[in-house]
Amino acid sequence: MASAFLAGGCSPSGRSRQTGSPEGFAARRWTIGFSNASETNTWRTALRESIEETVAAYDNIDLLVTDANDSPAKQVADLEDLLAKGVDGLIIGAANTHVSNPAIEECSRYGIPTVIVDRKVSTDKYTTFVSTDHTWMAATALEKLIEFIGGRGKIAIIEGLPGAGPAVERNAGYDQVLARHPEVEAIRQAGDWSRASGQRVMENIVTANPDLDGIHFDGGEMAVGGVQALRAAGIEDDDIRAGKPFLTWNDGYNGGLKLIRAGIGKFSVQHPPRLHGRLCVESLVRIFRGEPVPKEQPMKLDFITPQNVDQYVELDKPDDYWAL
């Protein structure tokens, strides 16, 4: 596979792409490639939009975008194509933890900077990693749910896309929390972070488990679908407001924030796609200018509750809007 990437253009070009100066940056055009794992959920669409908007502020940067549609094989082909087109830097949202490793390692060899965003990879040859601490985020939200139910009872966890880096890391956080709470019974099933999967999985779980004390969703978009399923099962909004069952989730999906404002959701940990996208582009610009960037760039995460949700929610925006 490595030879395919070499043939595709990740080779010496007569200039050092990972060193530069402000004057050198201004003197030429640059091309950034963004290999997106998918746009099957709105978080990743907002990430792509933020990257596009940030690039548009520079009149000497071009952007090439690909969508792997959650297919590792498609992402390999996408990366080969981007490198064949001679990109000066790559932003990669990996479909899984290993699929992009050959491209990253070849780019490291030839001085093409790589920014890994959101989803962890299993090589350390990238230039910088822009992300949140998914394990901590998931553990924090699930601990809050268990606090709500008094440390014992039956809960459901609607997990993210199997095999995707964030889902693997968040599931590890859930494992850690559940190991500390033996009096909590957890029914766990995976979705794909979409509203449709949240509704479908929740329908299956609530049919077999009408006595749930709490439910945690791996994303706010799934939570919106899950609430639709609970309503269809005869559980009214006032019941959910009263904690029958309690609901928590991860991220700042606007539809989920509206539920928190209505008292239906009780707690979420922010996961901001637009801040991720902006920092990815700004990191590459710094590299093009010859400035250092840290190997790891973790995001600060806020807790969102009914008491502070007005700082985050956009009531006049659609559910799929991401403010940050």
XYZ file of N, CA and C in Angstrom, residues 123-233:
333
model
N -0.897 5.360 14.202
C 0.488 5.748 13.976
C 0.752 7.074 14.682
N 2.015 7.323 15.026
C 2.361 8.605 15.655
C 3.090 9.535 14.690
N 2.997 9.264 13.402
C 3.746 10.033 12.408
C 2.992 11.267 11.918
N 1.830 11.546 12.462
C 1.097 12.755 12.090
C 1.793 13.979 12.679
N 1.440 15.162 12.150
C 2.043 16.404 12.643
C 1.347 16.899 13.898
N 0.008 16.902 13.889
C -0.738 17.359 15.060
C -2.105 16.695 15.073
N -2.657 16.532 16.273
C -3.949 15.874 16.458
C -4.891 16.846 17.157
N -5.969 17.210 16.466
C -6.979 18.132 16.989
C -8.189 17.301 17.414
N -8.493 17.293 18.703
C -9.595 16.443 19.145
C -10.028 16.795 20.554
N -11.090 16.144 20.968
C -11.501 16.141 22.355
C -11.054 14.822 22.976
N -11.104 14.729 24.290
C -10.815 13.488 24.988
C -12.116 12.695 25.056
N -12.292 11.811 24.088
C -13.564 11.100 23.977
C -13.836 10.196 25.170
N -12.797 9.556 25.683
C -12.995 8.664 26.822
C -13.468 9.449 28.037
N -12.825 10.564 28.288
C -13.220 11.409 29.419
C -14.633 11.943 29.227
N -14.945 12.408 28.013
C -16.262 12.967 27.735
C -17.358 11.942 28.016
N -17.182 10.735 27.485
C -18.193 9.702 27.661
C -18.332 9.307 29.123
N -17.193 9.141 29.797
C -17.238 8.753 31.204
C -17.913 9.817 32.051
N -17.632 11.079 31.763
C -18.218 12.173 32.529
C -19.735 12.207 32.382
N -20.218 12.066 31.150
C -21.664 12.105 30.919
C -22.361 10.904 31.541
N -21.751 9.713 31.425
C -22.390 8.530 31.999
C -22.384 8.592 33.528
N -21.316 9.089 34.117
C -21.296 9.282 35.578
C -22.436 10.194 36.023
N -22.697 11.230 35.232
C -23.786 12.141 35.580
C -25.132 11.420 35.536
N -25.329 10.579 34.516
C -26.579 9.823 34.440
C -26.732 8.911 35.659
N -25.661 8.235 36.033
C -25.730 7.338 37.177
C -25.981 8.123 38.459
N -25.446 9.314 38.541
C -25.762 10.193 39.672
C -27.254 10.507 39.704
N -27.835 10.799 38.532
C -29.262 11.120 38.466
C -30.118 9.962 38.974
N -29.736 8.721 38.668
C -30.573 7.575 39.042
C -30.221 7.040 40.437
N -29.350 7.729 41.139
C -29.034 7.353 42.506
C -28.056 6.207 42.642
N -27.291 5.934 41.579
C -26.240 4.932 41.668
C -26.661 3.500 41.460
N -27.935 3.275 41.143
C -28.406 1.903 40.923
C -29.619 1.934 40.011
N -29.834 0.832 39.281
C -30.979 0.743 38.391
C -30.591 0.243 37.019
N -31.530 0.347 36.097
C -31.322 -0.146 34.727
C -31.220 1.041 33.779
N -30.186 1.030 32.957
C -29.991 2.095 31.974
C -29.742 1.494 30.602
N -29.876 2.334 29.599
C -29.489 1.974 28.234
C -28.413 2.945 27.770
N -27.475 2.435 26.998
C -26.451 3.261 26.358
C -26.541 3.019 24.861
N -26.869 4.078 24.119
C -26.900 3.995 22.652
C -25.538 4.461 22.168
N -24.722 3.534 21.710
C -23.333 3.818 21.378
C -23.201 4.357 19.949
N -21.979 4.815 19.625
C -21.694 5.332 18.296
C -21.338 4.235 17.303
N -20.838 4.653 16.147
C -20.569 3.744 15.028
C -19.475 2.751 15.390
N -19.747 1.449 15.332
C -18.732 0.461 15.704
C -17.457 0.588 14.858
N -16.314 0.549 15.518
C -15.027 0.606 14.836
C -14.482 1.994 14.626
N -15.330 3.028 14.659
C -14.848 4.404 14.510
C -14.097 4.805 15.775
N -13.003 5.550 15.605
C -12.154 5.902 16.728
C -12.896 6.487 17.916
N -13.750 7.534 17.716
C -14.456 8.099 18.865
C -15.347 7.090 19.580
N -15.995 6.193 18.817
C -16.856 5.201 19.455
C -16.030 4.233 20.294
N -14.883 3.820 19.781
C -14.001 2.921 20.536
C -13.553 3.588 21.836
N -13.129 4.849 21.740
C -12.655 5.566 22.921
C -13.788 5.820 23.915
N -14.951 6.184 23.418
C -16.074 6.451 24.323
C -16.553 5.167 24.985
N -16.582 4.073 24.231
C -16.980 2.804 24.837
C -16.034 2.413 25.961
N -14.751 2.738 25.803
C -13.797 2.480 26.882
C -14.164 3.292 28.123
N -14.616 4.525 27.921
C -15.071 5.342 29.040
C -16.295 4.751 29.713
N -17.244 4.252 28.902
C -18.425 3.617 29.483
C -18.031 2.377 30.288
N -17.090 1.591 29.747
C -16.622 0.396 30.456
C -16.066 0.772 31.834
N -15.253 1.823 31.855
C -14.629 2.244 33.111
C -15.676 2.627 34.153
N -16.681 3.377 33.718
C -17.709 3.839 34.650
C -18.549 2.673 35.166
N -18.971 1.807 34.264
C -19.818 0.688 34.675
C -19.085 -0.246 35.625
N -17.775 -0.376 35.445
C -16.996 -1.221 36.356
C -17.018 -0.679 37.782
N -17.231 0.615 37.918
C -17.279 1.235 39.249
C -18.668 1.196 39.867
N -19.662 0.768 39.083
C -21.056 0.809 39.560
C -21.731 -0.545 39.319
N -21.406 -1.535 40.135
C -21.965 -2.874 39.913
C -23.471 -2.957 40.097
N -24.081 -1.960 40.720
C -25.531 -2.004 40.919
C -26.303 -1.375 39.767
N -25.573 -1.031 38.710
C -26.207 -0.501 37.502
C -26.194 -1.575 36.425
N -27.361 -1.896 35.905
C -27.486 -2.815 34.773
C -27.573 -1.984 33.493
N -26.717 -2.286 32.525
C -26.668 -1.479 31.301
C -26.975 -2.334 30.082
N -27.958 -1.897 29.319
C -28.231 -2.477 27.992
C -27.533 -1.588 26.976
N -26.637 -2.156 26.183
C -25.827 -1.360 25.256
C -26.040 -1.840 23.822
N -26.386 -0.901 22.948
C -26.496 -1.191 21.520
C -25.899 -0.025 20.744
N -25.400 -0.307 19.555
C -24.722 0.703 18.744
C -25.657 1.325 17.719
N -25.458 2.620 17.498
C -26.071 3.326 16.380
C -24.968 3.835 15.470
N -25.251 4.914 14.744
C -24.211 5.476 13.866
C -24.151 7.007 13.979
N -24.663 7.538 15.099
C -24.707 8.968 15.390
C -25.769 9.724 14.598
N -26.597 9.029 13.819
C -27.669 9.699 13.084
C -28.965 9.659 13.885
N -29.880 10.562 13.541
C -31.191 10.577 14.202
C -31.943 9.280 13.941
N -31.861 8.783 12.707
C -32.585 7.562 12.361
C -32.113 6.380 13.192
N -30.808 6.283 13.394
C -30.306 5.153 14.182
C -30.703 5.301 15.645
N -30.707 6.525 16.166
C -31.141 6.728 17.537
C -32.575 6.286 17.742
N -33.424 6.610 16.782
C -34.827 6.224 16.892
C -34.979 4.709 16.771
N -34.300 4.122 15.789
C -34.433 2.677 15.565
C -33.939 1.866 16.764
N -32.760 2.193 17.254
C -32.191 1.442 18.379
C -33.033 1.643 19.642
N -33.500 2.872 19.855
C -34.304 3.150 21.042
C -35.623 2.390 20.987
N -36.223 2.297 19.811
C -37.455 1.524 19.665
C -37.243 0.086 20.114
N -36.122 -0.506 19.663
C -35.838 -1.902 20.025
C -35.615 -2.050 21.531
N -34.878 -1.123 22.108
C -34.541 -1.245 23.528
C -35.756 -1.011 24.412
N -36.533 0.026 24.135
C -37.641 0.356 25.034
C -38.755 -0.683 24.940
N -38.879 -1.345 23.796
C -39.876 -2.406 23.666
C -39.565 -3.558 24.620
N -38.269 -3.901 24.701
C -37.864 -5.015 25.572
C -37.609 -4.580 27.014
N -37.422 -3.267 27.217
C -37.053 -2.762 28.542
C -37.858 -1.500 28.864
N -39.134 -1.628 29.137
C -39.951 -0.438 29.428
C -39.673 0.183 30.788
N -38.835 -0.490 31.598
C -38.583 -0.052 32.969
C -37.240 0.655 33.127
N -36.746 1.308 32.084
C -35.446 1.973 32.149
C -35.479 3.158 33.110
N -34.427 3.273 33.914
C -34.290 4.425 34.799
C -33.535 5.574 34.136
N -32.725 5.271 33.144
C -31.950 6.304 32.469
C -31.475 5.824 31.119
N -31.198 6.788 30.250
C -30.689 6.485 28.903
C -29.589 7.479 28.575
N -28.470 6.967 28.089
C -27.393 7.828 27.600
C -27.196 7.583 26.115
N -27.134 8.682 25.350
C -26.907 8.620 23.911
C -25.490 9.124 23.604
N -24.834 8.463 22.669
C -23.470 8.856 22.323
C -23.431 10.151 21.519
N -24.579 10.674 21.115
C -24.631 11.948 20.406
C -26.011 12.555 20.494
N -26.072 13.890 20.394
C -27.341 14.592 20.519
C -28.304 14.320 19.389
N -27.777 14.077 18.195
C -28.666 13.777 17.079
C -29.379 12.449 17.320
N -28.652 11.457 17.850
C -29.298 10.194 18.205
C -30.314 10.407 19.329
N -30.028 11.321 20.233
C -30.955 11.586 21.327
C -32.290 12.099 20.810
N -32.241 12.958 19.786
C -33.496 13.476 19.215
C -34.318 12.329 18.635
N -33.666 11.424 17.911
C -34.376 10.248 17.401
C -34.879 9.363 18.518
N -34.061 9.231 19.575
C -34.465 8.407 20.703
C -35.681 8.945 21.415
N -35.764 10.256 21.559
C -36.939 10.863 22.199
C -38.188 10.611 21.359
N -38.048 10.653 20.038
C -39.185 10.329 19.181
C -39.679 8.909 19.443
N -38.735 7.977 19.623
C -39.112 6.592 19.900
C -39.783 6.459 21.268
N -39.300 7.193 22.260
C -39.913 7.142 23.586
C -41.341 7.682 23.551
N -41.525 8.764 22.820
C -42.870 9.316 22.698
C -43.804 8.315 22.029
N -43.307 7.657 20.973
C -44.129 6.673 20.266
C -44.469 5.486 21.163
N -43.619 5.227 22.145
C -43.868 4.126 23.084
C -44.795 4.539 24.224
